[in-house]
PDB file as gemmi writes it, atoms N, CA and C in Angstrom:
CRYST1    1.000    1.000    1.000  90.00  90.00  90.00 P 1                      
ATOM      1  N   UNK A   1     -75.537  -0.509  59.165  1.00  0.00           N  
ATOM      2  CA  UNK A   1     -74.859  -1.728  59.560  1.00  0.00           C  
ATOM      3  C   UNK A   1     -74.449  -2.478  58.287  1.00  0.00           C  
ATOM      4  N   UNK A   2     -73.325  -3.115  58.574  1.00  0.00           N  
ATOM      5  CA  UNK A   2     -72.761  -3.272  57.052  1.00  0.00           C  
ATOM      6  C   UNK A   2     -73.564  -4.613  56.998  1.00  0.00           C  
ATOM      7  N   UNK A   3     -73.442  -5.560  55.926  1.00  0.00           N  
ATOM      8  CA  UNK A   3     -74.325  -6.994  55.611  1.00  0.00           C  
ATOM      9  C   UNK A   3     -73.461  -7.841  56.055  1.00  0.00           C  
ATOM     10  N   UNK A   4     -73.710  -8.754  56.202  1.00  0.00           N  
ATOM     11  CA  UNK A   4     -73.544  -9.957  56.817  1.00  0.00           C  
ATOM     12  C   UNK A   4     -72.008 -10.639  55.592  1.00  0.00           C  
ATOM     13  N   UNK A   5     -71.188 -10.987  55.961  1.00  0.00           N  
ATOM     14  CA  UNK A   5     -70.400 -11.092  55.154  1.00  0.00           C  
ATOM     15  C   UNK A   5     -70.753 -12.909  54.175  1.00  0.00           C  
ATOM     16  N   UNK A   6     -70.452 -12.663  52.679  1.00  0.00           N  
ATOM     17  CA  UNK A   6     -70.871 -14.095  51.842  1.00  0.00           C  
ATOM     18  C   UNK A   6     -70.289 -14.927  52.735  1.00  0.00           C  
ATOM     19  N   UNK A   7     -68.593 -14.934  52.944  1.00  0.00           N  
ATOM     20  CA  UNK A   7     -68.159 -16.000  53.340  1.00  0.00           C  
ATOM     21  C   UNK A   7     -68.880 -16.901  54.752  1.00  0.00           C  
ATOM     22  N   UNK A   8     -69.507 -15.752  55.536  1.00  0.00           N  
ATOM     23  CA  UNK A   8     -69.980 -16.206  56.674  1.00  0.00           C  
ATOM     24  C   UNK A   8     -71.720 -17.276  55.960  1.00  0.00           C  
ATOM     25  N   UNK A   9     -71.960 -16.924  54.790  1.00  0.00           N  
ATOM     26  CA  UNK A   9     -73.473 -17.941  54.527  1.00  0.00           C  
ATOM     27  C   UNK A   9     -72.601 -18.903  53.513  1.00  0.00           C  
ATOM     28  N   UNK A  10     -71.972 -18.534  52.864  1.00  0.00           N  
ATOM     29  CA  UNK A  10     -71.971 -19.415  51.767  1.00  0.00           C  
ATOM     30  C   UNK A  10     -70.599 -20.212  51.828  1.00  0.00           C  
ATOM     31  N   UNK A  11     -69.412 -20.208  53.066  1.00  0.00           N  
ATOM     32  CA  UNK A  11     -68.468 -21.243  53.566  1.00  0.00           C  
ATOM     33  C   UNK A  11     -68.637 -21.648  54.726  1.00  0.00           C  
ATOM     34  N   UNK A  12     -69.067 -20.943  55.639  1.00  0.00           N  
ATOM     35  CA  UNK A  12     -68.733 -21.358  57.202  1.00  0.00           C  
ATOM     36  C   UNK A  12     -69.820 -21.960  57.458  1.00  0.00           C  
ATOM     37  N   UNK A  13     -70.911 -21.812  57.087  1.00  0.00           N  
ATOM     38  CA  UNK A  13     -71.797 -22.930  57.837  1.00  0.00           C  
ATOM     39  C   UNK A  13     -71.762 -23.847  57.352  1.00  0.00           C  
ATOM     40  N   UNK A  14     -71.528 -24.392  55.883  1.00  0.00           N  
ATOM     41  CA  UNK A  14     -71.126 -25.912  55.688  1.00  0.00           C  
ATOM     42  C   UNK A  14     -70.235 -26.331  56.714  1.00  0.00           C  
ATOM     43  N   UNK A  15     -68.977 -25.189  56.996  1.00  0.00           N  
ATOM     44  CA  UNK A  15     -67.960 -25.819  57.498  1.00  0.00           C  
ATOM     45  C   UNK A  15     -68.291 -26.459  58.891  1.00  0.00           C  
ATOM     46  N   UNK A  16     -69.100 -25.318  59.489  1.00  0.00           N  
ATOM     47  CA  UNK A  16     -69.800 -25.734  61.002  1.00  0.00           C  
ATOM     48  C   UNK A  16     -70.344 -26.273  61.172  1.00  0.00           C  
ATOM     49  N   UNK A  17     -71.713 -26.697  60.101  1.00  0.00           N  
ATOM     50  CA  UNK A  17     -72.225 -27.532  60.869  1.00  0.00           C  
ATOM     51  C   UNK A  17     -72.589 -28.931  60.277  1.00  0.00           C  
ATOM     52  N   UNK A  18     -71.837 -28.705  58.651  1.00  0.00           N  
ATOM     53  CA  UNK A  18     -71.546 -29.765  58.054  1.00  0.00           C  
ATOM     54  C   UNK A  18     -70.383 -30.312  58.215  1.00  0.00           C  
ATOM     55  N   UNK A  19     -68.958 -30.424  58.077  1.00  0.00           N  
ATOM     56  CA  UNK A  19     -68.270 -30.465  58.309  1.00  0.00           C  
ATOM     57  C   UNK A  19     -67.721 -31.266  60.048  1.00  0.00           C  
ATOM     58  N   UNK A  20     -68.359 -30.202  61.044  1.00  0.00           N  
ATOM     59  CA  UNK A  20     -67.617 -29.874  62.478  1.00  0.00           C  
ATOM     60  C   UNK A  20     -68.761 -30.842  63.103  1.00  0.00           C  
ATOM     61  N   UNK A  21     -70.106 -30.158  62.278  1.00  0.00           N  
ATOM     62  CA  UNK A  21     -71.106 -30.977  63.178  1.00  0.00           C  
ATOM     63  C   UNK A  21     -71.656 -29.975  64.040  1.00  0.00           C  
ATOM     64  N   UNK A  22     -71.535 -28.707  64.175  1.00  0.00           N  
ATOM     65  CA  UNK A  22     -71.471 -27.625  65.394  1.00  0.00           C  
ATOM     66  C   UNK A  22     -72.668 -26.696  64.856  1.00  0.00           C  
ATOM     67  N   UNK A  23     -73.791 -27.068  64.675  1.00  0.00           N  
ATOM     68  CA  UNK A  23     -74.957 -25.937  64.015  1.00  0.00           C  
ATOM     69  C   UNK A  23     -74.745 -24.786  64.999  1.00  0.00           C  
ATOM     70  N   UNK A  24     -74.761 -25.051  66.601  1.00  0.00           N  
ATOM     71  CA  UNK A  24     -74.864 -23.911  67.726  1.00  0.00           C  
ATOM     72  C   UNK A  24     -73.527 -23.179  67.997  1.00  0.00           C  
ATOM     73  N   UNK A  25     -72.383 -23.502  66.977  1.00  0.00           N  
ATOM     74  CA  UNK A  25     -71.488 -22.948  66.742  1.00  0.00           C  
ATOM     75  C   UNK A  25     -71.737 -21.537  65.833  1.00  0.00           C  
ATOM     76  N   UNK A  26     -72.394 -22.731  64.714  1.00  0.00           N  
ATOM     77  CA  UNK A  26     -72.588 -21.477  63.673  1.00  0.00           C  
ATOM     78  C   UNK A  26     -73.514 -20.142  64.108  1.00  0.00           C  
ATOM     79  N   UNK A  27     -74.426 -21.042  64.733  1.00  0.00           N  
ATOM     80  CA  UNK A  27     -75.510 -20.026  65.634  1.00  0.00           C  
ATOM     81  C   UNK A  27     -75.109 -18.986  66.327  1.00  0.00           C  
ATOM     82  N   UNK A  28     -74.013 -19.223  67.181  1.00  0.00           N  
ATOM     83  CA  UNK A  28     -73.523 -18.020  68.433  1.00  0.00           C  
ATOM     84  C   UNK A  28     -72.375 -17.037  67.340  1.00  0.00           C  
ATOM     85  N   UNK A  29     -71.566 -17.852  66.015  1.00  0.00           N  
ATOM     86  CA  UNK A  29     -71.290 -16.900  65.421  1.00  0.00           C  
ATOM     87  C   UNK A  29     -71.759 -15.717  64.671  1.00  0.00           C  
ATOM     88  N   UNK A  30     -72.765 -16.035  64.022  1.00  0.00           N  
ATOM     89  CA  UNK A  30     -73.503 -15.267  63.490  1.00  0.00           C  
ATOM     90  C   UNK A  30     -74.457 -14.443  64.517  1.00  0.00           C  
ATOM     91  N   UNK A  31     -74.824 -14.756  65.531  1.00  0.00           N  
ATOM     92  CA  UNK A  31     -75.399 -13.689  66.509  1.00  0.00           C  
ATOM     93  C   UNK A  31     -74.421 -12.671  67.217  1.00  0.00           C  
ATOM     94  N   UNK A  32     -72.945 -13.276  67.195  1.00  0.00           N  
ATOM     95  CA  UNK A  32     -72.084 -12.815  67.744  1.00  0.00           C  
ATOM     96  C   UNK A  32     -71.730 -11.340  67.018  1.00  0.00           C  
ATOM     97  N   UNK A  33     -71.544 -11.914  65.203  1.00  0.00           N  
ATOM     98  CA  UNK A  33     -71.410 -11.178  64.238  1.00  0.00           C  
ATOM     99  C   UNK A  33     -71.978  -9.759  64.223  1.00  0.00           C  
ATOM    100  N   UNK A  34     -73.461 -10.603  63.909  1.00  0.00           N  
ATOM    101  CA  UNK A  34     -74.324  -9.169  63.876  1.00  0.00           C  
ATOM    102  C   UNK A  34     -74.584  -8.125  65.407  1.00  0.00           C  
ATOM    103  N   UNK A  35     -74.033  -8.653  66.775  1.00  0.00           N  
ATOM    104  CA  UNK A  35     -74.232  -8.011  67.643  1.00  0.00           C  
ATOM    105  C   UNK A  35     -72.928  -6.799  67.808  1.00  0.00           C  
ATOM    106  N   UNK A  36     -71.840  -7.474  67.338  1.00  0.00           N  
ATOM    107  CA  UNK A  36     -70.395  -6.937  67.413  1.00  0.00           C  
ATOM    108  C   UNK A  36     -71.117  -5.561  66.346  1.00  0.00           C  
ATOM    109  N   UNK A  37     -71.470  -5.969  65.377  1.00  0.00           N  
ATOM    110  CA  UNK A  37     -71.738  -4.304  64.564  1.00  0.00           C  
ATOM    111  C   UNK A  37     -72.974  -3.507  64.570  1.00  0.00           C  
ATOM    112  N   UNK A  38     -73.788  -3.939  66.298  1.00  0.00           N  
ATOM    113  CA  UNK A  38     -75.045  -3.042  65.920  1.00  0.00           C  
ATOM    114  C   UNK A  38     -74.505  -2.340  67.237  1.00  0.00           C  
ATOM    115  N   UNK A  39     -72.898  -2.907  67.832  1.00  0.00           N  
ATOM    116  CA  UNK A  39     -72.590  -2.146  69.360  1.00  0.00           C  
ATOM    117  C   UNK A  39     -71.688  -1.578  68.987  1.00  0.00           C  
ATOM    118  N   UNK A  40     -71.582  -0.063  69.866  1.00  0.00           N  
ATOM    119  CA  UNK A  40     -70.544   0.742  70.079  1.00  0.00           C  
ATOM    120  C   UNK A  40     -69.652   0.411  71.096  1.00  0.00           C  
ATOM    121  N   UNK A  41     -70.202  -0.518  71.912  1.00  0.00           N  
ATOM    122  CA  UNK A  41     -68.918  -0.540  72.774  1.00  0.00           C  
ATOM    123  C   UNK A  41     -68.500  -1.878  73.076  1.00  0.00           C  
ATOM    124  N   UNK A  42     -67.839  -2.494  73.909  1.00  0.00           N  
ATOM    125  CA  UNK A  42     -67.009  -4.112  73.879  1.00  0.00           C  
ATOM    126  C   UNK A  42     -68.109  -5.125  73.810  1.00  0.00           C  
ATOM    127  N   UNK A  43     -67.977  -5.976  73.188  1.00  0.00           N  
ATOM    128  CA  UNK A  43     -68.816  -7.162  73.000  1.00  0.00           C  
ATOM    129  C   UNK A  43     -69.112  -8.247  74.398  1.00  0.00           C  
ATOM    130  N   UNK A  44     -69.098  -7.407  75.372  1.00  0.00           N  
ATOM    131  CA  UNK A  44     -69.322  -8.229  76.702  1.00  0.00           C  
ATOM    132  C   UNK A  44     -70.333  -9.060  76.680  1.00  0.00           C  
ATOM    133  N   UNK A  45     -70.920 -10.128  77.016  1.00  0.00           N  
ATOM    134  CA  UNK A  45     -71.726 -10.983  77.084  1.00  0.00           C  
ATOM    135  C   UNK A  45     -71.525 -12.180  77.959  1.00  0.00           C  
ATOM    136  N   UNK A  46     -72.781 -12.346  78.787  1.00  0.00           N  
ATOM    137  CA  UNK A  46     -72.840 -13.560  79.809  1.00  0.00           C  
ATOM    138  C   UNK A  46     -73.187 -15.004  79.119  1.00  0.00           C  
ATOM    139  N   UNK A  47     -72.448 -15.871  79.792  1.00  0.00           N  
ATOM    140  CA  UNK A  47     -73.212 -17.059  78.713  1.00  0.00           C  
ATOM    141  C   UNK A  47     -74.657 -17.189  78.998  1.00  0.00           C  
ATOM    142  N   UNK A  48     -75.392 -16.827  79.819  1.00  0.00           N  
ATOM    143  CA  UNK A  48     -76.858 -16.726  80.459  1.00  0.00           C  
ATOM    144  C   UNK A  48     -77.292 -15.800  79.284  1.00  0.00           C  
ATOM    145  N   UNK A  49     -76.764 -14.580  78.714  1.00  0.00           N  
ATOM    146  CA  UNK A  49     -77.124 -13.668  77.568  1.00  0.00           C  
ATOM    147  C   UNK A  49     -77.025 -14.070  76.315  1.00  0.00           C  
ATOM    148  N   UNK A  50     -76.225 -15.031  76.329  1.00  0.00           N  
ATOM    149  CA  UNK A  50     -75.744 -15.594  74.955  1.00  0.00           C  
ATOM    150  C   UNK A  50     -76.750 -16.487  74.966  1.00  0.00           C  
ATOM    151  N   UNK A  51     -76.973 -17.137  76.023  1.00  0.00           N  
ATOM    152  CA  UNK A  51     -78.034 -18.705  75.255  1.00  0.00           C  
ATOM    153  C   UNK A  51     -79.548 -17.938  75.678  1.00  0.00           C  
ATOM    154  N   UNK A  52     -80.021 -17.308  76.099  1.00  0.00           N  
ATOM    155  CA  UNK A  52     -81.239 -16.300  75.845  1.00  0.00           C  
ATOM    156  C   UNK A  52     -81.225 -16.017  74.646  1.00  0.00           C  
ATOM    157  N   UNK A  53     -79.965 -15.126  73.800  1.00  0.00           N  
ATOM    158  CA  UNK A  53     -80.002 -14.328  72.978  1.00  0.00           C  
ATOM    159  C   UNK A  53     -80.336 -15.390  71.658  1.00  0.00           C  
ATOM    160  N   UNK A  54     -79.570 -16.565  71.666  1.00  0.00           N  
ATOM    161  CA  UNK A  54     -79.594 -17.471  70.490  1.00  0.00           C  
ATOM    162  C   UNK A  54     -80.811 -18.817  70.620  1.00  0.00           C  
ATOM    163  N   UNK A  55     -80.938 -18.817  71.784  1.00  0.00           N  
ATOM    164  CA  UNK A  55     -82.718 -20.085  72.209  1.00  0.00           C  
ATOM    165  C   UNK A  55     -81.590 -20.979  72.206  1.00  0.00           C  
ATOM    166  N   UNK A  56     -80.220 -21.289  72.866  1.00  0.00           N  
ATOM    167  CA  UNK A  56     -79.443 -22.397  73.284  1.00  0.00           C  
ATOM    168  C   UNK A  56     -79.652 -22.200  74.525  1.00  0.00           C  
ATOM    169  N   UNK A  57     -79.337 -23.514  75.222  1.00  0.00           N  
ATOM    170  CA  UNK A  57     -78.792 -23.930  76.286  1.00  0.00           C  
ATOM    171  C   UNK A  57     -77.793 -22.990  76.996  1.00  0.00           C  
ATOM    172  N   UNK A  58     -77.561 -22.902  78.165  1.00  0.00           N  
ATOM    173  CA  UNK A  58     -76.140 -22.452  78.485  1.00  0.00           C  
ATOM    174  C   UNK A  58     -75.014 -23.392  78.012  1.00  0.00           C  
ATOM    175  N   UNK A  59     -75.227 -24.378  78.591  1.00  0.00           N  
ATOM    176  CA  UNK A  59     -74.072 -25.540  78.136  1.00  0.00           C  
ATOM    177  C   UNK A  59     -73.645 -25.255  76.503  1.00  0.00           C  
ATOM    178  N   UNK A  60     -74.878 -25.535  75.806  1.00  0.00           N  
ATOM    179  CA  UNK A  60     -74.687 -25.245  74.531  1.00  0.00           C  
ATOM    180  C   UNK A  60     -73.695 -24.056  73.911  1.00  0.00           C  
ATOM    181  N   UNK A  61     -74.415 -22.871  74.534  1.00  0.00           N  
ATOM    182  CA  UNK A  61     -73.321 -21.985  74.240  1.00  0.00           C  
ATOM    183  C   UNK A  61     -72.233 -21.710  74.660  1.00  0.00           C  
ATOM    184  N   UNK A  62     -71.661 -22.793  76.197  1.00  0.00           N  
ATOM    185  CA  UNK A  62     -70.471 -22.560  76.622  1.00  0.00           C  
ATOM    186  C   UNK A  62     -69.865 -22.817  75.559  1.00  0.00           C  
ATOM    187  N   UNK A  63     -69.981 -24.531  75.100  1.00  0.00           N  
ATOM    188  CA  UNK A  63     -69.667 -25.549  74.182  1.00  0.00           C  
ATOM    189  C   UNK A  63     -69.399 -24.659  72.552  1.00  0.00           C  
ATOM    190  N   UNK A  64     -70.279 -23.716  72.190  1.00  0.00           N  
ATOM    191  CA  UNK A  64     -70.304 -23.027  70.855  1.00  0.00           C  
ATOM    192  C   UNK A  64     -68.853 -22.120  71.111  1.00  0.00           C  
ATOM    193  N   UNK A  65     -68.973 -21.766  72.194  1.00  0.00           N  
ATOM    194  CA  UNK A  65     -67.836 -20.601  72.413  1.00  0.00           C  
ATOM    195  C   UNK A  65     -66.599 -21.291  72.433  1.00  0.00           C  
ATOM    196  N   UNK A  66     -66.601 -22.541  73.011  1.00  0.00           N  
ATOM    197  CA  UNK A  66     -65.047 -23.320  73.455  1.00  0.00           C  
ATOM    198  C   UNK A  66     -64.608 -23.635  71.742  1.00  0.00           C  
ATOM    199  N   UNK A  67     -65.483 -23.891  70.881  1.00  0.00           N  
ATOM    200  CA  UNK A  67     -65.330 -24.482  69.489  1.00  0.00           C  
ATOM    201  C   UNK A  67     -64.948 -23.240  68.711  1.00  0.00           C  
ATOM    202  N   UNK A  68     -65.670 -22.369  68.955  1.00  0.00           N  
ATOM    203  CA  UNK A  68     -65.356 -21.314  68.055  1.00  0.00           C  
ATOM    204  C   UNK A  68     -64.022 -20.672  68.271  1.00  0.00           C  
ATOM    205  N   UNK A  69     -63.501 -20.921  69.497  1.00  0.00           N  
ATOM    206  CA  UNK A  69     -61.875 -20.127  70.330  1.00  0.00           C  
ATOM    207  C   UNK A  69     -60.997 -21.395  69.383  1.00  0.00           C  
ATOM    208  N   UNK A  70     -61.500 -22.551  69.666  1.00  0.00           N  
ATOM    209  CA  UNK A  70     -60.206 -23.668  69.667  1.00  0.00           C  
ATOM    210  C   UNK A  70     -60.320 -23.130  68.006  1.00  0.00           C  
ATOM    211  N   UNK A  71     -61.158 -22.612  67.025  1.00  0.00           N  
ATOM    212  CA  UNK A  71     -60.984 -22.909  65.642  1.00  0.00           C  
ATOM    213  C   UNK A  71     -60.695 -21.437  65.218  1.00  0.00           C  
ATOM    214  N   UNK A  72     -60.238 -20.196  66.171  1.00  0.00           N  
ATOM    215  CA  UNK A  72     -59.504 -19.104  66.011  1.00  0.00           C  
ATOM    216  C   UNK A  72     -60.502 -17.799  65.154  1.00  0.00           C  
ATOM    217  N   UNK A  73     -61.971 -18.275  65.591  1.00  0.00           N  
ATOM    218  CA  UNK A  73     -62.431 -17.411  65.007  1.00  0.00           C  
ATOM    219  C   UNK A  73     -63.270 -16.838  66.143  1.00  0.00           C  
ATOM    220  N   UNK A  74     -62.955 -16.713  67.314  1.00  0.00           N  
ATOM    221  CA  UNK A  74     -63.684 -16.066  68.131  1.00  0.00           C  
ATOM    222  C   UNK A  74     -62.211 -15.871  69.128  1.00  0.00           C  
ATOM    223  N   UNK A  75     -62.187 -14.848  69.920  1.00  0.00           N  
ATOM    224  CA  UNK A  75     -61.225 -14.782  70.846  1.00  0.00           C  
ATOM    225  C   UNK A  75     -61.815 -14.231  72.064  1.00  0.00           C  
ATOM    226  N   UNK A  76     -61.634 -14.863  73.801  1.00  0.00           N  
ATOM    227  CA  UNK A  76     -62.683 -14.072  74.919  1.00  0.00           C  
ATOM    228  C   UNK A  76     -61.147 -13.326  75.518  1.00  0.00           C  
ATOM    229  N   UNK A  77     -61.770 -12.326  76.506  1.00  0.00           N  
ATOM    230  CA  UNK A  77     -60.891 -11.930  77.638  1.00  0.00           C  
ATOM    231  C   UNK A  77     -61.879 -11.768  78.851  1.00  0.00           C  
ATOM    232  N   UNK A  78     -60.847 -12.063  79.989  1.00  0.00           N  
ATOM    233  CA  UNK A  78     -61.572 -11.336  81.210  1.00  0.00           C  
ATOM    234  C   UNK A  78     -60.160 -11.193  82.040  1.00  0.00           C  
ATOM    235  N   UNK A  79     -60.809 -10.545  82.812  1.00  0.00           N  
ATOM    236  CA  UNK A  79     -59.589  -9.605  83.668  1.00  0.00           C  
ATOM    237  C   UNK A  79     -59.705 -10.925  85.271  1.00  0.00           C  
ATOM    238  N   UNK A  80     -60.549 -11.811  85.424  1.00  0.00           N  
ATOM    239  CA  UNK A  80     -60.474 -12.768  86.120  1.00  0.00           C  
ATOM    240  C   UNK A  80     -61.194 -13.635  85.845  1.00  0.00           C  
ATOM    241  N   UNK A  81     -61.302 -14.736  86.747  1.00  0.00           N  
ATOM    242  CA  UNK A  81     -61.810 -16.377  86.239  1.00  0.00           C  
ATOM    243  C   UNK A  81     -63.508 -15.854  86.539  1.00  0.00           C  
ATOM    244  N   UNK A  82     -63.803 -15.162  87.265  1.00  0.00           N  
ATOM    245  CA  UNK A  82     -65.012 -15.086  87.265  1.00  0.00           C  
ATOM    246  C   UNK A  82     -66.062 -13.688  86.630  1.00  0.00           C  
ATOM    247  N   UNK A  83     -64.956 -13.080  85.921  1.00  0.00           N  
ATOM    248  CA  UNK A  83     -65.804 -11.986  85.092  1.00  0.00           C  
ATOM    249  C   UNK A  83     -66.236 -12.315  83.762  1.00  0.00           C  
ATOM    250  N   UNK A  84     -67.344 -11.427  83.124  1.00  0.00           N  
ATOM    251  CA  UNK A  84     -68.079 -11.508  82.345  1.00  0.00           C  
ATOM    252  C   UNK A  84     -67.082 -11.250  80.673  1.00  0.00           C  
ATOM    253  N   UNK A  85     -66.949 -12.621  79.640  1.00  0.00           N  
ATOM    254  CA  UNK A  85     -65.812 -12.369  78.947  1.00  0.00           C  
ATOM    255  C   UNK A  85     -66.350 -11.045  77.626  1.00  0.00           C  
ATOM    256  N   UNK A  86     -65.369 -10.689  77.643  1.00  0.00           N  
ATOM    257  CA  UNK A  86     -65.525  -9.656  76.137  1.00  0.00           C  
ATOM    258  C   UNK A  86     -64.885 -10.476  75.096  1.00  0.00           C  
ATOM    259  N   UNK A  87     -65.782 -10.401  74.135  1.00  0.00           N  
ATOM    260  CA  UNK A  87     -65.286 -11.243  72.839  1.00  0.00           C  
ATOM    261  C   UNK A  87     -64.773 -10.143  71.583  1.00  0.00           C  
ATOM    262  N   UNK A  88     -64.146 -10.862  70.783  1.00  0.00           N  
ATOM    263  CA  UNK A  88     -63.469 -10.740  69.508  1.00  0.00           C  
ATOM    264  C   UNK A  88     -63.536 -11.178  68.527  1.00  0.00           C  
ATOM    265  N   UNK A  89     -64.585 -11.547  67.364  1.00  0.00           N  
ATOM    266  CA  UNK A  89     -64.371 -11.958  66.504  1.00  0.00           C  
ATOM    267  C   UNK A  89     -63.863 -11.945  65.085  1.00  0.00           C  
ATOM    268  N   UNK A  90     -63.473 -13.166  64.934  1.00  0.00           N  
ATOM    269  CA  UNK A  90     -62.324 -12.671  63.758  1.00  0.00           C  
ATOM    270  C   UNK A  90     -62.891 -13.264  62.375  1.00  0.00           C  
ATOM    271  N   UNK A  91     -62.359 -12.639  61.460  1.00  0.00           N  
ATOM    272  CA  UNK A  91     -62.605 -12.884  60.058  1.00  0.00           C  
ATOM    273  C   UNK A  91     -61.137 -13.611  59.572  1.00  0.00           C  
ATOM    274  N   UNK A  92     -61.210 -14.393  59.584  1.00  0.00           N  
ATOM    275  CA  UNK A  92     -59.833 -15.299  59.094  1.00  0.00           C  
ATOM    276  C   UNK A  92     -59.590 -15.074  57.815  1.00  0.00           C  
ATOM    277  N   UNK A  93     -60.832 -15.043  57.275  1.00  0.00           N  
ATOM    278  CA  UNK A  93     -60.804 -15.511  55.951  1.00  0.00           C  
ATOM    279  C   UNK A  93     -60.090 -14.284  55.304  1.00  0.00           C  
ATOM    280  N   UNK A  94     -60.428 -13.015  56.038  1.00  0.00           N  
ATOM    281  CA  UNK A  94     -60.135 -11.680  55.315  1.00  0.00           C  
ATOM    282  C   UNK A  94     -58.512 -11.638  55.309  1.00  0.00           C  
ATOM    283  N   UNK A  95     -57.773 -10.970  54.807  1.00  0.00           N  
ATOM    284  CA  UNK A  95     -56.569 -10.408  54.630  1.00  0.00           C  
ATOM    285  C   UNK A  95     -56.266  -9.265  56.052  1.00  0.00           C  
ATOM    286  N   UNK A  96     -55.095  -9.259  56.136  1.00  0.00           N  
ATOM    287  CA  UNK A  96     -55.044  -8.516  57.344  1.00  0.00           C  
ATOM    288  C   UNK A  96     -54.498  -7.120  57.110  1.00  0.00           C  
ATOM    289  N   UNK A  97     -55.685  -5.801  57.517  1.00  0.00           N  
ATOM    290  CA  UNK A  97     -55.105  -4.838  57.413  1.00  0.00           C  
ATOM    291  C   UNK A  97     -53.553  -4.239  57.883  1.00  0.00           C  
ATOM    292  N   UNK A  98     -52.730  -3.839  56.515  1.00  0.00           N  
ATOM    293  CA  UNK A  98     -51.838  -3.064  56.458  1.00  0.00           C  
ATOM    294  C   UNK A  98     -51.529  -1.821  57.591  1.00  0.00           C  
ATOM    295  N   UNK A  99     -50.782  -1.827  58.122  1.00  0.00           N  
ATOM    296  CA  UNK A  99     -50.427  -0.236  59.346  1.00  0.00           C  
ATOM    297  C   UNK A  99     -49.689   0.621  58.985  1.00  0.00           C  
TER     298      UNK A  99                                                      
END                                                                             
């Protein structure tokens, strides 16, 4: 599993939770992070799994997830209003691979 990327310890959590104010932002990212690369397959997750997984609230982690979409570093899908979303997270910071 690759390491945890610098920018994610040594910019984004000032930014989150100094900055934004959002510690349970930074929280669901970085759990998000390391879950996206210990899985082989879509990053599905319930918010009931997410705030188990991180010791938040549900609310909390709805709230982490709505912050992290509006600030383009997380992206959900679901195929309807009531399915379980698959996430995306993004590295902004990185350069975007060439095709």
């Amino acid at each position: 599993m690759p390491a945890i990327d610098d920018y994610i310890l040594d910019t984004l959590m000032r930014d989150l939770v100094g900055h934004d104010h959002r510690p349970a932002a930074y929280l669901v990212y970085v759990w998000l992070w390391g879950e996206q690369h210990r899985r082989t397959d879509a990053l599905r997750i319930s918010f009931q799994e997410l705030a188990e997984s991180t010791g938040l609230s549900r609310s909390a982690a709805q709230s982490a997830v709505a912050w992290l979409k509006r600030r383009k570093l997380l992206s959900a899908a679901k195929s309807n209003a009531t399915d379980v979303p698959t996430y995306t997270i993004h590295a902004t910071w990185r350069p975007k691979a060439r095709e």
